[in-house]
Amino acid sequence: MSRRHDSDETRTRILAAAVRCVARRGVRGLRMADVGREAGVSSGLLYYHFADRDGLLAATLAHVNDTAAAGRSSNEVAGRSALVDNLVDEISDDPEVRDHAAAWHEINASAVFDERLAAPLRETTADWQARIANALIATAPAEAPCDRETAAAEAVIVTALVDGLLQRWLTGRLSTNDARALLRRALIQQFGGPTAGSNACN
């Protein structure tokens, strides 16, 4: 096993630990030492990979986004229904999925008052929206192609919809089943199936 592989594996382990720590204790309660203990690494190794707490939180956001994106990687081949399925699966009782959602929303809420978090959040959100826009363009029917401007606008609407329902689910205002059903219904109405409206990206 190469040193690079070991280093990447350690970095991933630290980020997974950071997700769990943020999900359990929030951003204000996050301590680098706690993340190190959760990941089973020394403080020196933690600071080797992440210079400071802000860098760790920014990387944690990117890790949550990239992990979710891995589940969406086949969207362009599988079609619009796969995109809907993957987005709905961001609401799940699976502990890892819930931790990722909780960490994302905790950082999102904290960014309202902290520009150090707002900047990486803008970047990560822009990446998420770009991935959705690309999937919309790639999966649009040949007879009704989706232009870049329309896809970008749709991606903002869709990601805001997912964010809003995720927040209501995480705070117990919606059950898992209800949140999933509502999200699926809204996505289909937006762009995903035979009952969709007259949206240009349908």
Short mmCIF file of C-alpha atoms in Angstrom, two decimals:
data_model
loop_
_atom_site.label_atom_id
_atom_site.label_comp_id
_atom_site.label_asym_id
_atom_site.label_seq_id
_atom_site.Cartn_x
_atom_site.Cartn_y
_atom_site.Cartn_z
CA MET A 1 0.00 0.00 0.00
CA SER A 2 1.47 3.40 -1.00
CA ARG A 3 2.03 6.32 1.33
CA ARG A 4 -0.36 8.37 -0.80
CA HIS A 5 -3.07 5.76 -0.35
CA ASP A 6 -2.45 5.68 3.42
CA SER A 7 -2.61 9.48 3.54
CA ASP A 8 -5.87 9.64 1.55
CA GLU A 9 -7.38 6.92 3.71
CA THR A 10 -6.43 8.78 6.90
CA ARG A 11 -7.84 12.04 5.55
CA THR A 12 -11.13 10.34 4.69
CA ARG A 13 -11.29 8.78 8.15
CA ILE A 14 -10.77 12.18 9.76
CA LEU A 15 -13.49 13.76 7.62
CA ALA A 16 -15.94 10.98 8.46
CA ALA A 17 -15.16 11.55 12.13
CA ALA A 18 -15.69 15.31 11.72
CA VAL A 19 -19.11 14.67 10.18
CA ARG A 20 -20.11 12.57 13.18
CA CYS A 21 -18.80 15.15 15.65
CA VAL A 22 -20.62 18.06 13.99
CA ALA A 23 -23.81 16.00 13.71
CA ARG A 24 -23.71 15.19 17.44
CA ARG A 25 -22.39 18.39 18.99
CA GLY A 26 -22.79 21.12 16.39
CA VAL A 27 -20.22 23.55 15.02
CA ARG A 28 -19.82 25.48 18.27
CA GLY A 29 -19.12 22.28 20.16
CA LEU A 30 -16.55 21.03 17.65
CA ARG A 31 -13.02 20.59 19.00
CA MET A 32 -10.11 19.40 16.93
CA ALA A 33 -9.07 17.08 19.74
CA ASP A 34 -12.51 15.45 19.72
CA VAL A 35 -12.26 14.79 15.99
CA GLY A 36 -8.79 13.31 16.45
CA ARG A 37 -10.07 10.94 19.12
CA GLU A 38 -13.11 9.99 17.02
CA ALA A 39 -10.87 9.25 14.04
CA GLY A 40 -8.23 7.48 16.13
CA VAL A 41 -5.40 9.76 15.00
CA SER A 42 -2.90 11.94 16.83
CA SER A 43 -3.24 15.73 17.00
CA GLY A 44 -0.12 16.04 14.89
CA LEU A 45 -1.61 13.93 12.11
CA LEU A 46 -4.87 15.86 12.31
CA TYR A 47 -3.07 19.19 11.86
CA TYR A 48 -0.93 17.71 9.11
CA HIS A 49 -4.05 17.16 7.02
CA PHE A 50 -5.98 20.25 8.15
CA ALA A 51 -4.17 23.38 9.22
CA ASP A 52 -6.95 24.57 11.51
CA ARG A 53 -10.58 24.18 12.51
CA ASP A 54 -11.85 26.34 9.65
CA GLY A 55 -9.98 24.24 7.13
CA LEU A 56 -11.41 21.07 8.65
CA LEU A 57 -14.98 22.42 8.49
CA ALA A 58 -14.57 23.52 4.87
CA ALA A 59 -13.23 20.08 3.97
CA THR A 60 -16.08 18.45 5.89
CA LEU A 61 -18.61 20.32 3.75
CA ALA A 62 -16.85 19.18 0.58
CA HIS A 63 -16.74 15.61 1.90
CA VAL A 64 -20.50 15.58 2.53
CA ASN A 65 -21.13 16.96 -0.94
CA ASP A 66 -18.75 14.51 -2.64
CA THR A 67 -20.21 11.54 -0.78
CA ALA A 68 -23.72 12.46 -1.91
CA ALA A 69 -22.44 13.10 -5.44
CA ALA A 70 -21.00 9.59 -5.60
CA GLY A 71 -24.56 8.31 -5.38
CA ARG A 72 -25.58 10.58 -8.24
CA SER A 73 -22.72 9.60 -10.55
CA SER A 74 -24.89 7.44 -12.80
CA ASN A 75 -27.65 10.02 -13.29
CA GLU A 76 -26.57 11.06 -16.76
CA VAL A 77 -26.72 7.47 -17.97
CA ALA A 78 -29.68 6.19 -15.98
CA GLY A 79 -31.96 9.14 -16.65
CA ARG A 80 -34.23 11.53 -14.81
CA SER A 81 -35.83 8.87 -12.60
CA ALA A 82 -32.40 7.99 -11.17
CA LEU A 83 -31.81 11.65 -10.36
CA VAL A 84 -35.09 11.76 -8.44
CA ASP A 85 -34.26 8.51 -6.62
CA ASN A 86 -30.81 9.74 -5.61
CA LEU A 87 -32.10 13.04 -4.27
CA VAL A 88 -34.89 11.31 -2.32
CA ASP A 89 -32.27 8.98 -0.82
CA GLU A 90 -30.67 11.98 0.87
CA ILE A 91 -33.48 11.53 3.40
CA SER A 92 -32.91 8.21 5.11
CA ASP A 93 -32.81 6.66 8.56
CA ASP A 94 -29.41 5.21 7.73
CA PRO A 95 -27.13 6.68 10.47
CA GLU A 96 -24.44 7.81 8.04
CA VAL A 97 -26.93 9.55 5.75
CA ARG A 98 -28.56 11.28 8.70
CA ASP A 99 -25.19 12.38 10.10
CA HIS A 100 -24.23 13.85 6.72
CA ALA A 101 -27.53 15.74 6.50
CA ALA A 102 -27.21 17.01 10.07
CA ALA A 103 -23.61 18.16 9.55
CA TRP A 104 -24.53 19.97 6.33
CA HIS A 105 -27.42 21.81 7.97
CA GLU A 106 -25.49 22.65 11.11
CA ILE A 107 -22.71 24.25 9.07
CA ASN A 108 -25.32 25.92 6.86
CA ALA A 109 -27.01 27.50 9.90
CA SER A 110 -23.72 28.59 11.45
CA ALA A 111 -22.64 30.24 8.19
CA VAL A 112 -25.32 32.90 8.65
CA PHE A 113 -23.10 34.46 11.32
CA ASP A 114 -19.65 33.28 10.24
CA GLU A 115 -18.15 34.34 6.92
CA ARG A 116 -15.37 31.77 7.38
CA LEU A 117 -18.06 29.12 6.93
CA ALA A 118 -20.16 31.08 4.43
CA ALA A 119 -17.41 31.14 1.80
CA PRO A 120 -16.88 27.34 1.60
CA LEU A 121 -20.65 26.83 1.86
CA ARG A 122 -21.18 29.01 -1.22
CA GLU A 123 -18.53 27.04 -3.08
CA THR A 124 -19.93 23.66 -2.08
CA THR A 125 -23.50 24.68 -2.87
CA ALA A 126 -22.42 25.97 -6.28
CA ASP A 127 -20.79 22.61 -6.98
CA TRP A 128 -23.97 20.74 -5.95
CA GLN A 129 -26.08 22.97 -8.17
CA ALA A 130 -23.71 22.51 -11.10
CA ARG A 131 -23.92 18.73 -10.76
CA ILE A 132 -27.73 18.88 -10.79
CA ALA A 133 -27.75 21.25 -13.77
CA ASN A 134 -25.43 18.95 -15.71
CA ALA A 135 -27.66 15.96 -14.95
CA LEU A 136 -30.74 17.88 -16.10
CA ILE A 137 -29.10 18.78 -19.39
CA ALA A 138 -27.79 15.25 -19.96
CA THR A 139 -31.11 13.58 -19.19
CA ALA A 140 -33.42 15.96 -21.06
CA PRO A 141 -35.40 14.30 -23.88
CA ALA A 142 -34.04 14.87 -27.38
CA GLU A 143 -37.26 16.58 -28.44
CA ALA A 144 -37.04 19.06 -25.56
CA PRO A 145 -33.39 19.86 -24.81
CA CYS A 146 -32.59 21.79 -21.63
CA ASP A 147 -30.41 24.88 -22.05
CA ARG A 148 -27.71 25.81 -19.54
CA GLU A 149 -29.48 28.88 -18.13
CA THR A 150 -32.73 27.02 -17.50
CA ALA A 151 -30.92 24.05 -15.98
CA ALA A 152 -28.98 26.32 -13.63
CA ALA A 153 -32.20 27.96 -12.43
CA GLU A 154 -33.87 24.58 -11.96
CA ALA A 155 -30.87 23.36 -9.96
CA VAL A 156 -31.23 26.27 -7.51
CA ILE A 157 -34.92 25.45 -7.02
CA VAL A 158 -34.29 21.73 -6.60
CA THR A 159 -31.43 22.10 -4.11
CA ALA A 160 -33.43 24.64 -2.09
CA LEU A 161 -36.33 22.18 -2.03
CA VAL A 162 -34.10 19.36 -0.80
CA ASP A 163 -32.53 21.65 1.82
CA GLY A 164 -35.91 22.76 3.16
CA LEU A 165 -37.39 19.28 3.48
CA LEU A 166 -34.16 17.94 4.98
CA GLN A 167 -34.31 20.61 7.67
CA ARG A 168 -37.93 19.80 8.54
CA TRP A 169 -37.09 16.10 8.67
CA LEU A 170 -34.01 16.61 10.86
CA THR A 171 -35.96 18.71 13.35
CA GLY A 172 -38.77 16.16 13.58
CA ARG A 173 -41.38 18.26 11.82
CA LEU A 174 -41.71 15.57 9.16
CA SER A 175 -41.29 11.81 9.47
CA THR A 176 -38.80 10.08 7.21
CA ASN A 177 -41.56 8.53 5.11
CA ASP A 178 -43.49 11.78 4.77
CA ALA A 179 -40.38 13.78 3.89
CA ARG A 180 -39.35 11.25 1.25
CA ALA A 181 -42.84 11.11 -0.24
CA LEU A 182 -43.17 14.89 -0.38
CA LEU A 183 -39.72 15.30 -1.90
CA ARG A 184 -40.42 12.70 -4.58
CA ARG A 185 -43.76 14.29 -5.42
CA ALA A 186 -42.23 17.77 -5.68
CA LEU A 187 -39.30 16.59 -7.81
CA ILE A 188 -41.59 14.78 -10.21
CA GLN A 189 -43.74 17.87 -10.49
CA GLN A 190 -40.63 19.94 -11.10
CA PHE A 191 -38.93 17.83 -13.75
CA GLY A 192 -39.11 14.12 -13.25
CA GLY A 193 -41.97 12.26 -14.85
CA PRO A 194 -45.20 12.00 -16.75
CA THR A 195 -47.09 14.11 -14.21
CA ALA A 196 -44.59 16.97 -14.43
CA GLY A 197 -45.67 20.44 -15.48
CA SER A 198 -44.63 22.52 -18.45
CA ASN A 199 -41.10 23.18 -17.22
CA ALA A 200 -38.61 23.70 -20.07
CA CYS A 201 -36.31 21.04 -18.61
CA ASN A 202 -38.97 18.30 -18.60
#
